């Protein structure tokens, strides 16, 4: 069979790729150094999998966000997600990279999910075992050697099984926290709401709440808050005859110009347009298209 498609479910935690045909392994090695500063220049549509056998490594992405990789863990980096790597002491890492062809659709094929960092000792050691076999066979037979490909898919299988199990275990708990956050927002929509307030109410750190809210809902928590407030403003202006200022003050917005700007941003039309045609269907603009 010469056709494979890898499909995963995209979120801030569980990453996704979709590819067809057998991917090409284009780089594989074992490397060690007492001190290391390097640039990671991955090809488009490529993924790099690294097992850190000894020491520590620090990865930086294109926005200079830092990821600490500790001894015995596995790091999976995609094109543009990692830019440079460094270590100030001795380390040894085992790495291979592969290029894939993006799939046109997701109707067939093999499902593969991955988390960027894996730290389970048993899982990482299992990956390391097959990675060393892959590196050896790659040096002997090249990218498409049957043993190389066999070890490659075994590694993907291990990563996929573990990543899905961890994500599924966390999903229900995350949804509960998100629902609590939504309940708090609905109950306090007439007040000024901050992320710190919501996080305190659901007993999470603000950053973690933001991450899981975006993961579960697909939008940021600020977008969700604004949508609820704007919906109430719209109803008060159109159905209750309040002015924009009065409606805004009822949900904690005191700047009429600000309300007008975000109303246009989220709905694509002004409140005055809606007052003229109150029965027209109102749709939110997708977040990626907002200006």
Backbone as CSV, one residue per row, in Angstrom:
resi,resn,N_x,N_y,N_z,CA_x,CA_y,CA_z,C_x,C_y,C_z
1,UNK,0.855,-1.194,0.000,0.000,0.000,0.000,0.886,1.238,0.000
2,UNK,0.708,2.135,-0.955,1.582,3.299,-1.060,0.850,4.591,-0.711
3,UNK,-0.275,4.477,-0.009,-1.040,5.669,0.307,-1.388,5.675,1.793
4,UNK,-0.921,6.701,2.499,-1.216,6.846,3.915,-1.708,8.258,4.169
5,UNK,-2.607,8.380,5.099,-3.097,9.699,5.482,-3.067,9.775,6.993
6,UNK,-2.431,10.775,7.545,-2.352,10.904,8.989,-3.211,12.085,9.411
7,UNK,-4.125,11.839,10.300,-5.104,12.836,10.701,-5.102,12.929,12.217
8,UNK,-5.071,14.132,12.781,-5.196,14.319,14.206,-6.155,15.458,14.480
9,UNK,-6.464,15.679,15.742,-7.402,16.723,16.097,-6.642,17.897,16.682
10,UNK,-6.822,19.071,16.087,-5.984,20.228,16.391,-6.449,20.965,17.639
11,UNK,-5.513,21.310,18.488,-5.771,22.128,19.665,-4.459,22.687,20.138
12,UNK,-4.515,23.433,21.236,-3.275,23.968,21.775,-2.407,22.864,22.355
13,UNK,-3.007,21.742,22.700,-2.248,20.658,23.313,-1.983,19.533,22.309
14,UNK,-3.050,18.992,21.750,-2.931,17.882,20.818,-2.751,18.444,19.410
15,UNK,-1.593,18.223,18.814,-1.275,18.806,17.514,-1.741,17.889,16.389
16,UNK,-1.807,18.429,15.175,-2.312,17.654,14.058,-1.462,17.802,12.807
17,UNK,-1.383,16.713,12.073,-0.856,16.760,10.717,-1.730,15.855,9.863
18,UNK,-1.817,16.138,8.587,-2.528,15.292,7.637,-1.596,15.047,6.459
19,UNK,-1.314,13.801,6.179,-0.405,13.551,5.067,-0.787,12.297,4.311
20,UNK,-0.369,12.248,3.065,-0.622,11.099,2.215,0.705,10.576,1.676
21,UNK,0.699,9.340,1.260,1.872,8.627,0.784,2.851,8.374,1.930
22,UNK,3.810,7.526,1.700,4.810,7.234,2.720,5.713,8.450,2.882
23,UNK,5.851,8.990,4.100,6.724,10.155,4.299,8.181,9.791,4.070
24,UNK,8.993,10.796,3.792,10.408,10.579,3.552,11.214,11.003,4.765
25,UNK,11.981,10.067,5.315,12.903,10.398,6.398,14.149,11.002,5.750
26,UNK,14.456,12.235,6.103,15.552,12.921,5.417,16.741,13.220,6.326
27,UNK,16.575,12.899,7.616,17.663,13.187,8.538,17.512,12.302,9.767
28,UNK,18.599,11.683,10.222,18.560,10.850,11.423,19.976,10.719,11.978
29,UNK,20.141,11.007,13.265,21.480,10.877,13.847,21.428,10.829,15.372
30,UNK,22.587,10.460,15.959,22.819,10.554,17.391,23.928,11.577,17.574
31,UNK,23.705,12.561,18.449,24.656,13.676,18.577,24.891,13.983,20.045
32,UNK,26.142,14.306,20.387,26.454,14.738,21.746,27.491,15.854,21.685
33,UNK,27.466,16.719,22.708,28.417,17.829,22.770,28.459,18.362,24.193
34,UNK,29.585,18.956,24.569,29.702,19.537,25.903,28.961,20.864,26.000
35,UNK,28.826,21.557,24.871,28.087,22.810,24.807,27.565,22.952,23.390
36,UNK,26.330,23.424,23.255,25.748,23.419,21.910,24.811,24.604,21.712
37,UNK,25.001,25.312,20.601,24.079,26.361,20.157,23.837,26.118,18.665
38,UNK,22.617,25.771,18.303,22.357,25.456,16.902,21.071,26.056,16.386
39,UNK,20.986,26.185,15.070,19.790,26.662,14.391,19.055,25.456,13.815
40,UNK,17.763,25.384,14.057,16.937,24.310,13.513,16.246,24.837,12.266
41,UNK,16.592,24.299,11.122,16.049,24.778,9.855,15.262,23.663,9.187
42,UNK,14.054,23.418,9.684,13.231,22.346,9.139,12.635,22.733,7.792
43,UNK,12.444,21.731,6.948,11.797,21.960,5.668,10.287,22.137,5.862
44,UNK,9.608,22.808,4.926,8.145,22.889,4.994,7.526,21.498,5.029
45,UNK,6.414,21.355,5.763,5.716,20.069,5.900,6.638,18.989,6.461
46,UNK,7.357,19.339,7.503,8.244,18.367,8.129,8.050,18.358,9.634
47,UNK,8.481,17.263,10.230,8.380,17.078,11.676,9.697,16.488,12.164
48,UNK,10.135,16.937,13.348,11.371,16.413,13.935,11.060,15.816,15.300
49,UNK,11.543,14.594,15.521,11.310,13.905,16.796,12.656,13.676,17.470
50,UNK,12.785,14.154,18.710,14.056,14.085,19.429,13.867,13.394,20.778
51,UNK,14.760,12.454,21.070,14.830,11.850,22.403,16.094,12.349,23.072
52,UNK,15.967,12.965,24.233,17.126,13.488,24.955,17.600,12.431,25.945
53,UNK,18.700,11.768,25.604,19.195,10.670,26.430,19.926,11.175,27.661
54,UNK,20.705,12.249,27.507,21.462,12.795,28.642,21.411,14.318,28.621
55,UNK,21.448,14.923,29.814,21.519,16.375,29.915,20.190,17.066,29.687
56,UNK,20.260,18.359,29.383,19.081,19.185,29.140,19.269,19.993,27.860
57,UNK,18.168,20.300,27.196,18.185,21.145,26.005,17.106,22.217,26.133
58,UNK,17.372,23.370,25.540,16.384,24.437,25.488,16.068,24.744,24.033
59,UNK,14.787,24.613,23.670,14.327,24.937,22.323,13.654,26.303,22.337
60,UNK,13.793,27.042,21.238,13.101,28.315,21.055,12.333,28.267,19.748
61,UNK,11.083,28.753,19.774,10.324,28.794,18.533,10.568,30.116,17.818
62,UNK,9.838,30.350,16.721,10.078,31.551,15.916,9.698,32.828,16.649
63,UNK,8.887,32.713,17.722,8.529,33.881,18.532,9.380,33.982,19.789
64,UNK,10.438,33.152,19.858,11.352,33.107,20.998,10.711,32.588,22.280
65,UNK,9.602,31.851,22.163,9.079,31.129,23.315,10.016,29.974,23.629
66,UNK,10.205,29.692,24.912,11.213,28.722,25.327,10.563,27.421,25.786
67,UNK,11.172,26.276,25.395,10.724,24.953,25.808,11.911,24.212,26.400
68,UNK,11.784,23.804,27.658,12.855,23.079,28.319,12.647,21.582,28.128
69,UNK,13.650,20.924,27.585,13.593,19.483,27.378,14.537,18.817,28.370
70,UNK,13.992,17.977,29.242,14.791,17.345,30.289,15.212,15.942,29.879
71,UNK,16.253,15.450,30.535,16.792,14.122,30.242,15.699,13.061,30.302
72,UNK,15.679,12.208,29.275,14.717,11.117,29.241,13.382,11.460,28.619
73,UNK,13.231,12.666,28.077,11.963,13.060,27.472,12.067,13.129,25.952
74,UNK,10.909,13.207,25.317,10.822,13.281,23.852,10.179,14.615,23.471
75,UNK,10.752,15.264,22.467,10.219,16.534,21.968,9.896,16.383,20.490
76,UNK,8.698,16.847,20.089,8.269,16.756,18.696,8.031,18.173,18.182
77,UNK,8.826,18.581,17.224,8.740,19.938,16.702,8.364,19.947,15.233
78,UNK,7.494,20.884,14.858,7.057,21.009,13.475,7.755,22.178,12.800
79,UNK,7.638,22.226,11.490,8.171,23.331,10.691,7.665,24.657,11.240
80,UNK,8.566,25.576,11.488,8.310,26.918,12.026,8.001,26.933,13.522
81,UNK,7.791,25.762,14.157,7.505,25.776,15.587,8.781,25.778,16.413
82,UNK,9.905,25.374,15.819,11.186,25.446,16.502,12.190,26.143,15.588
83,UNK,13.017,26.972,16.193,13.970,27.753,15.404,15.416,27.522,15.827
84,UNK,15.661,27.456,17.130,17.023,27.239,17.582,17.025,26.402,18.852
85,UNK,18.187,25.821,19.149,18.314,24.946,20.309,19.671,25.182,20.948
86,UNK,19.716,25.068,22.272,20.996,25.281,22.935,21.098,24.465,24.216
87,UNK,22.350,24.197,24.600,22.651,23.517,25.849,23.976,24.057,26.362
88,UNK,24.038,24.361,27.652,25.252,24.934,28.240,26.130,23.887,28.903
89,UNK,25.694,22.635,28.883,26.476,21.541,29.475,26.381,20.318,28.571
90,UNK,27.011,19.220,28.969,26.999,18.024,28.125,25.574,17.508,27.942
91,UNK,25.283,17.109,26.693,24.007,16.470,26.425,24.193,15.485,25.272
92,UNK,23.249,14.559,25.171,23.213,13.625,24.037,21.769,13.501,23.574
93,UNK,21.539,13.787,22.272,20.180,13.640,21.760,20.164,12.731,20.530
94,UNK,19.046,12.018,20.374,18.811,11.124,19.240,17.639,11.717,18.463
95,UNK,17.833,11.976,17.191,16.853,12.747,16.416,16.633,12.169,15.030
96,UNK,15.389,12.265,14.547,15.153,12.057,13.116,14.058,13.010,12.660
97,UNK,14.097,13.378,11.388,13.122,14.283,10.791,12.518,13.628,9.559
98,UNK,11.275,13.959,9.283,10.648,13.427,8.076,9.790,14.494,7.409
99,UNK,9.641,14.375,6.094,8.837,15.277,5.281,7.591,14.522,4.828
100,UNK,6.458,15.210,4.825,5.224,14.562,4.384,4.497,15.422,3.362
101,UNK,3.645,14.783,2.583,2.788,15.480,1.623,1.426,15.715,2.261
102,UNK,0.992,16.969,2.412,-0.311,17.225,3.036,-1.440,16.537,2.279
103,UNK,-2.375,15.975,3.020,-3.501,15.281,2.410,-4.576,16.266,1.968
104,UNK,-5.254,15.914,0.905,-6.318,16.776,0.379,-7.591,16.662,1.206
105,UNK,-7.837,15.487,1.799,-9.027,15.305,2.630,-8.722,14.230,3.664
106,UNK,-9.693,13.981,4.553,-9.441,13.054,5.662,-10.343,11.823,5.622
107,UNK,-10.675,11.369,4.425,-11.643,10.276,4.296,-11.053,8.895,4.564
108,UNK,-9.737,8.741,4.410,-9.128,7.425,4.592,-7.829,7.561,5.371
109,UNK,-7.289,6.412,5.789,-5.913,6.376,6.243,-5.704,6.157,7.726
110,UNK,-4.473,6.374,8.114,-3.984,6.127,9.455,-4.127,7.369,10.318
111,UNK,-4.656,7.214,11.539,-4.809,8.340,12.453,-3.573,8.464,13.337
112,UNK,-3.034,9.667,13.412,-1.823,9.910,14.202,-1.923,11.244,14.924
113,UNK,-1.833,11.215,16.248,-1.878,12.427,17.065,-0.579,12.550,17.841
114,UNK,-0.202,13.788,18.177,1.010,13.936,18.986,0.948,15.144,19.888
115,UNK,1.525,15.007,21.068,1.757,16.110,21.981,3.191,16.575,21.786
116,UNK,3.459,17.877,21.871,4.827,18.369,21.612,5.886,17.797,22.546
117,UNK,5.523,17.546,23.807,6.500,17.011,24.767,5.914,15.778,25.434
118,UNK,6.677,14.687,25.436,6.298,13.451,26.106,7.290,13.210,27.239
119,UNK,6.793,12.944,28.442,7.697,12.765,29.580,7.516,11.445,30.309
120,UNK,6.513,10.649,29.921,6.324,9.349,30.556,7.550,8.473,30.315
121,UNK,8.160,8.002,31.386,9.442,7.293,31.271,9.349,6.053,30.387
122,UNK,8.332,5.232,30.610,8.194,4.000,29.833,7.976,4.296,28.358
123,UNK,7.092,5.251,28.070,6.791,5.623,26.687,8.030,6.167,25.993
124,UNK,8.753,7.052,26.660,9.941,7.672,26.051,11.043,6.645,25.804
125,UNK,11.231,5.728,26.723,12.245,4.684,26.532,11.859,3.749,25.385
126,UNK,10.581,3.485,25.247,10.105,2.656,24.149,10.349,3.345,22.805
127,UNK,10.055,4.651,22.759,10.324,5.435,21.546,11.819,5.439,21.241
128,UNK,12.632,5.629,22.278,14.089,5.669,22.101,14.618,4.364,21.530
129,UNK,14.063,3.248,21.973,14.504,1.934,21.481,14.297,1.816,19.974
130,UNK,13.102,2.173,19.508,12.815,2.073,18.079,13.489,3.179,17.283
131,UNK,13.732,4.307,17.926,14.438,5.382,17.237,15.877,4.981,16.929
132,UNK,16.539,4.323,17.874,17.915,3.879,17.635,17.970,2.834,16.528
133,UNK,16.962,1.953,16.479,16.894,0.975,15.392,16.655,1.669,14.060
134,UNK,15.780,2.678,14.082,15.509,3.446,12.856,16.777,4.135,12.361
135,UNK,17.509,4.777,13.257,18.727,5.498,12.870,19.743,4.543,12.256
136,UNK,19.884,3.363,12.851,20.824,2.372,12.334,20.414,1.909,10.941
137,UNK,19.129,1.576,10.769,18.665,1.098,9.473,18.689,2.202,8.417
138,UNK,18.433,3.437,8.829,18.482,4.569,7.907,19.889,4.734,7.323
139,UNK,20.888,4.574,8.159,22.274,4.694,7.701,22.642,3.576,6.738
140,UNK,22.026,2.406,6.922,22.343,1.256,6.067,21.522,1.273,4.777
141,UNK,20.201,1.441,4.919,19.324,1.262,3.764,18.650,2.508,3.230
142,UNK,18.732,3.632,3.952,18.122,4.863,3.466,16.676,5.037,3.897
143,UNK,16.028,6.060,3.338,14.695,6.484,3.770,13.606,5.440,3.581
144,UNK,13.658,4.700,2.464,12.554,3.815,2.123,12.859,2.344,2.370
145,UNK,13.925,2.073,3.098,14.200,0.693,3.489,13.030,0.163,4.316
146,UNK,12.637,-1.077,4.082,11.444,-1.625,4.713,11.559,-1.625,6.228
147,UNK,12.757,-1.886,6.761,12.934,-1.872,8.218,12.858,-0.450,8.772
148,UNK,13.440,0.490,8.033,13.380,1.893,8.453,11.935,2.354,8.558
149,UNK,11.140,2.051,7.534,9.736,2.449,7.517,8.955,1.746,8.624
150,UNK,9.289,0.484,8.877,8.612,-0.276,9.923,8.842,0.366,11.294
151,UNK,10.088,0.735,11.580,10.390,1.378,12.863,9.755,2.765,12.944
152,UNK,9.718,3.446,11.815,9.108,4.776,11.766,7.636,4.715,12.181
153,UNK,6.881,3.789,11.601,5.467,3.685,11.927,5.237,3.135,13.334
154,UNK,6.173,2.342,13.820,6.066,1.877,15.206,6.190,3.057,16.170
155,UNK,7.110,3.961,15.889,7.273,5.161,16.720,6.014,6.021,16.679
156,UNK,5.473,6.226,15.481,4.243,7.002,15.360,3.094,6.355,16.138
157,UNK,3.037,5.035,16.095,1.971,4.322,16.803,2.067,4.550,18.310
158,UNK,3.284,4.487,18.853,3.490,4.695,20.290,3.081,6.115,20.677
159,UNK,3.544,7.082,19.883,3.224,8.490,20.165,1.726,8.731,20.075
160,UNK,1.105,8.176,19.049,-0.330,8.352,18.825,-1.143,7.779,19.982
161,UNK,-0.842,6.548,20.387,-1.590,5.897,21.471,-1.481,6.688,22.771
162,UNK,-0.261,7.092,23.092,-0.048,7.807,24.348,-0.703,9.189,24.319
163,UNK,-0.513,9.940,23.230,-1.044,11.297,23.138,-2.559,11.311,23.221
164,UNK,-3.201,10.371,22.539,-4.662,10.322,22.576,-5.174,9.953,23.961
165,UNK,-4.506,8.996,24.621,-4.966,8.576,25.946,-4.841,9.711,26.942
166,UNK,-3.734,10.453,26.892,-3.540,11.574,27.807,-4.560,12.671,27.530
167,UNK,-4.778,12.980,26.262,-5.704,14.055,25.897,-7.137,13.700,26.258
168,UNK,-7.518,12.441,26.043,-8.872,12.018,26.380,-9.100,12.048,27.881
169,UNK,-8.067,11.673,28.661,-8.178,11.723,30.119,-8.383,13.147,30.604
170,UNK,-7.724,14.099,29.933,-7.801,15.505,30.356,-9.025,16.229,29.821
171,UNK,-9.618,15.708,28.724,-10.681,16.437,28.043,-11.886,16.692,28.937
172,UNK,-12.344,15.648,29.651,-13.542,15.806,30.471,-13.317,16.842,31.563
173,UNK,-12.157,16.782,32.239,-11.851,17.758,33.274,-11.770,19.164,32.714
174,UNK,-11.166,19.325,31.536,-11.068,20.643,30.914,-12.445,21.200,30.570
175,UNK,-13.315,20.343,30.058,-14.664,20.795,29.700,-15.438,21.257,30.939
176,UNK,-15.217,20.576,32.062,-15.884,20.985,33.302,-15.434,22.374,33.719
177,UNK,-14.138,22.647,33.627,-13.626,23.974,33.992,-14.154,25.047,33.038
178,UNK,-14.205,24.718,31.747,-14.709,25.678,30.764,-16.179,25.985,31.018
179,UNK,-16.966,24.959,31.340,-18.382,25.185,31.626,-18.569,26.045,32.883
180,UNK,-17.707,25.843,33.874,-17.764,26.688,35.076,-17.432,28.138,34.730
181,UNK,-16.430,28.293,33.859,-16.046,29.650,33.433,-17.195,30.318,32.685
182,UNK,-17.861,29.581,31.794,-18.994,30.139,31.045,-20.130,30.532,31.988
183,UNK,-20.368,29.710,33.003,-21.421,30.007,33.979,-21.095,31.298,34.730
184,UNK,-19.832,31.446,35.133,-19.421,32.664,35.840,-19.595,33.893,34.944
185,UNK,-19.183,33.771,33.687,-19.301,34.896,32.744,-20.761,35.281,32.557
186,UNK,-21.636,34.296,32.383,-23.058,34.578,32.189,-23.655,35.276,33.406
187,UNK,-23.222,34.865,34.600,-23.766,35.444,35.829,-23.237,36.848,36.096
188,UNK,-22.106,37.198,35.471,-21.479,38.494,35.724,-21.349,39.329,34.447
189,UNK,-22.175,39.026,33.445,-22.062,39.705,32.159,-22.354,41.199,32.271
190,UNK,-23.080,41.606,33.330,-23.404,43.023,33.506,-22.316,43.782,34.263
191,UNK,-21.179,43.123,34.536,-20.077,43.758,35.244,-18.808,43.709,34.400
192,UNK,-17.814,44.457,34.816,-16.501,44.346,34.183,-15.880,43.021,34.603
193,UNK,-15.525,42.202,33.624,-14.985,40.864,33.905,-13.541,40.794,33.434
194,UNK,-12.655,40.315,34.284,-11.262,40.089,33.883,-10.965,38.602,33.886
195,UNK,-9.931,38.235,33.167,-9.522,36.825,33.142,-9.113,36.373,34.530
196,UNK,-8.467,37.258,35.286,-8.070,36.912,36.660,-9.292,36.590,37.516
197,UNK,-10.377,37.360,37.335,-11.605,37.104,38.092,-12.162,35.721,37.785
198,UNK,-12.219,35.394,36.495,-12.783,34.102,36.075,-11.903,32.961,36.577
199,UNK,-10.580,33.114,36.409,-9.642,32.076,36.835,-9.751,31.823,38.336
200,UNK,-9.881,32.885,39.122,-10.016,32.750,40.576,-11.303,32.006,40.919
201,UNK,-12.365,32.304,40.192,-13.665,31.687,40.467,-13.663,30.190,40.191
202,UNK,-12.880,29.755,39.190,-12.858,28.321,38.842,-11.618,27.619,39.392
203,UNK,-10.805,28.362,40.154,-9.633,27.792,40.837,-8.558,27.279,39.881
204,UNK,-8.245,28.105,38.851,-7.170,27.805,37.910,-6.283,29.032,37.770
205,UNK,-5.071,28.844,37.261,-4.249,30.000,36.928,-4.808,30.646,35.667
206,UNK,-4.659,31.969,35.503,-5.189,32.624,34.298,-4.660,32.036,32.998
207,UNK,-3.348,31.740,32.942,-2.772,31.208,31.705,-3.336,29.836,31.372
208,UNK,-3.477,28.972,32.383,-4.002,27.635,32.130,-5.458,27.703,31.694
209,UNK,-6.237,28.596,32.332,-7.631,28.764,31.922,-7.718,29.209,30.473
210,UNK,-6.885,30.184,30.090,-6.892,30.659,28.696,-6.581,29.524,27.728
211,UNK,-5.602,28.698,28.091,-5.191,27.593,27.211,-6.312,26.582,27.019
212,UNK,-6.924,26.129,28.123,-7.940,25.079,27.977,-9.225,25.648,27.382
213,UNK,-9.528,26.921,27.637,-10.732,27.520,27.045,-10.611,27.549,25.531
214,UNK,-9.450,27.958,25.032,-9.227,27.996,23.582,-9.225,26.574,23.011
215,UNK,-8.645,25.627,23.760,-8.596,24.240,23.298,-9.993,23.655,23.141
216,UNK,-10.850,23.874,24.128,-12.188,23.270,24.129,-13.146,23.996,23.194
217,UNK,-13.107,25.344,23.178,-14.114,26.106,22.433,-13.656,26.577,21.057
218,UNK,-12.335,26.681,20.860,-11.817,27.181,19.590,-11.717,28.696,19.528
219,UNK,-12.142,29.394,20.587,-12.025,30.852,20.636,-11.392,31.248,21.967
220,UNK,-10.886,32.469,22.045,-10.299,32.938,23.296,-11.394,33.299,24.285
221,UNK,-11.019,33.341,25.547,-11.999,33.660,26.586,-12.463,35.111,26.472
222,UNK,-11.572,36.003,26.023,-11.955,37.405,25.824,-13.002,37.528,24.717
223,UNK,-12.805,36.771,23.631,-13.793,36.771,22.547,-15.152,36.301,23.058
224,UNK,-15.143,35.260,23.878,-16.404,34.732,24.415,-17.099,35.776,25.290
225,UNK,-16.341,36.434,26.163,-16.908,37.468,27.030,-17.505,38.596,26.193
226,UNK,-16.750,39.063,25.218,-17.222,40.160,24.369,-18.485,39.790,23.603
227,UNK,-18.547,38.558,23.123,-19.729,38.127,22.370,-20.984,38.170,23.241
228,UNK,-20.866,37.691,24.488,-22.025,37.713,25.375,-22.456,39.141,25.688
229,UNK,-21.480,40.002,25.939,-21.796,41.395,26.245,-22.422,42.093,25.038
230,UNK,-21.874,41.869,23.858,-22.402,42.509,22.655,-23.802,42.014,22.323
231,UNK,-24.058,40.740,22.580,-25.394,40.212,22.331,-26.421,40.887,23.241
232,UNK,-26.030,41.115,24.503,-26.943,41.795,25.422,-27.143,43.243,25.002
233,UNK,-26.050,43.904,24.562,-26.153,45.287,24.082,-27.106,45.357,22.893
234,UNK,-26.942,44.447,21.958,-27.802,44.437,20.766,-29.278,44.308,21.152
235,UNK,-29.588,43.403,22.069,-30.974,43.210,22.487,-31.533,44.441,23.198
236,UNK,-30.707,45.072,24.015,-31.166,46.245,24.749,-31.410,47.434,23.822
237,UNK,-30.562,47.589,22.811,-30.717,48.709,21.876,-31.898,48.487,20.942
238,UNK,-31.969,47.302,20.353,-32.998,47.042,19.332,-34.365,46.739,19.947
239,UNK,-34.386,45.936,21.011,-35.670,45.491,21.569,-36.170,46.334,22.729
240,UNK,-35.272,47.002,23.448,-35.678,47.757,24.633,-35.555,49.273,24.449
241,UNK,-34.980,49.702,23.303,-34.908,51.117,23.010,-33.862,51.901,23.770
242,UNK,-32.890,51.224,24.405,-31.835,51.935,25.107,-30.850,52.532,24.112
243,UNK,-30.162,53.598,24.530,-29.087,54.130,23.696,-27.890,53.198,23.794
244,UNK,-26.952,53.360,22.860,-25.760,52.525,22.873,-24.981,52.733,24.170
245,UNK,-24.905,53.974,24.646,-24.198,54.251,25.890,-24.883,53.550,27.073
246,UNK,-26.200,53.662,27.144,-26.939,53.033,28.246,-26.768,51.508,28.225
247,UNK,-26.880,50.930,27.017,-26.738,49.474,26.905,-25.319,49.037,27.269
248,UNK,-24.334,49.815,26.831,-22.952,49.489,27.141,-22.668,49.544,28.624
249,UNK,-23.193,50.573,29.304,-22.980,50.703,30.749,-23.610,49.546,31.506
250,UNK,-24.659,48.953,30.938,-25.335,47.842,31.619,-24.507,46.565,31.635
251,UNK,-23.463,46.505,30.792,-22.580,45.328,30.783,-21.141,45.709,31.122
252,UNK,-20.953,46.892,31.679,-19.617,47.278,32.123,-18.762,47.956,31.081
253,UNK,-19.339,48.318,29.919,-18.616,49.070,28.884,-19.026,50.541,28.980
254,UNK,-18.076,51.413,29.267,-18.405,52.824,29.457,-17.970,53.720,28.303
255,UNK,-17.267,53.158,27.329,-16.773,53.942,26.195,-17.611,53.614,24.963
256,UNK,-18.429,54.566,24.538,-19.330,54.328,23.404,-18.566,54.066,22.111
257,UNK,-17.459,54.770,21.910,-16.650,54.557,20.702,-16.048,53.155,20.681
258,UNK,-15.618,52.694,21.850,-15.059,51.336,21.943,-16.130,50.300,21.607
259,UNK,-17.333,50.508,22.136,-18.423,49.569,21.851,-18.695,49.512,20.353
260,UNK,-18.721,50.666,19.706,-18.988,50.717,18.269,-17.925,49.962,17.483
261,UNK,-16.653,50.143,17.910,-15.546,49.484,17.193,-15.619,47.972,17.318
262,UNK,-15.809,47.480,18.529,-15.800,46.014,18.676,-17.082,45.405,18.121
263,UNK,-18.188,46.180,18.141,-19.421,45.684,17.534,-19.191,45.436,16.044
264,UNK,-18.569,46.397,15.381,-18.275,46.268,13.955,-17.290,45.126,13.722
265,UNK,-16.331,44.980,14.629,-15.315,43.931,14.493,-15.935,42.541,14.582
266,UNK,-16.830,42.347,15.548,-17.392,41.020,15.783,-18.551,40.670,14.856
267,UNK,-19.314,41.685,14.403,-20.493,41.405,13.602,-20.364,41.815,12.133
268,UNK,-19.382,42.674,11.849,-19.222,43.117,10.475,-20.177,44.217,10.067
269,UNK,-20.991,44.704,10.986,-21.919,45.801,10.708,-22.114,46.595,11.991
270,UNK,-22.498,47.853,11.842,-22.648,48.726,13.000,-24.006,48.529,13.657
271,UNK,-24.122,49.027,14.886,-25.395,48.923,15.596,-26.478,49.739,14.899
272,UNK,-26.083,50.848,14.259,-27.075,51.666,13.536,-27.645,50.913,12.345
273,UNK,-26.811,50.108,11.670,-27.300,49.285,10.553,-28.317,48.264,11.048
274,UNK,-28.052,47.693,12.217,-28.966,46.689,12.755,-30.275,47.319,13.213
275,UNK,-30.223,48.557,13.671,-31.448,49.239,14.086,-32.359,49.490,12.886
276,UNK,-31.740,49.724,11.707,-32.532,49.936,10.497,-33.156,48.632,10.016
277,UNK,-32.399,47.543,10.154,-32.864,46.235,9.678,-32.749,45.215,10.814
278,UNK,-33.577,45.345,11.849,-33.450,44.495,13.038,-33.702,43.022,12.795
279,UNK,-34.387,42.686,11.720,-34.720,41.279,11.471,-33.693,40.571,10.600
280,UNK,-32.678,41.322,10.141,-31.662,40.674,9.303,-30.836,39.707,10.142
281,UNK,-30.487,38.612,9.524,-29.704,37.624,10.253,-28.335,38.206,10.594
282,UNK,-27.902,37.963,11.816,-26.635,38.500,12.300,-25.659,37.359,12.495
283,UNK,-24.514,37.463,11.875,-23.513,36.408,12.000,-22.206,37.000,12.506
284,UNK,-21.524,36.208,13.343,-20.208,36.623,13.787,-19.204,36.428,12.663
285,UNK,-18.249,37.337,12.590,-17.155,37.175,11.629,-16.160,36.183,12.206
286,UNK,-15.691,35.168,11.426,-14.676,34.255,11.936,-13.486,35.045,12.486
287,UNK,-12.928,34.529,13.575,-11.886,35.263,14.281,-10.707,35.592,13.384
288,UNK,-10.345,34.668,12.508,-9.194,34.900,11.637,-9.409,36.006,10.647
289,UNK,-10.668,36.428,10.408,-10.957,37.470,9.425,-11.224,38.820,10.062
290,UNK,-11.189,38.848,11.406,-11.430,40.122,12.071,-10.251,41.034,11.899
291,UNK,-10.523,42.282,11.744,-9.476,43.290,11.561,-9.153,43.970,12.880
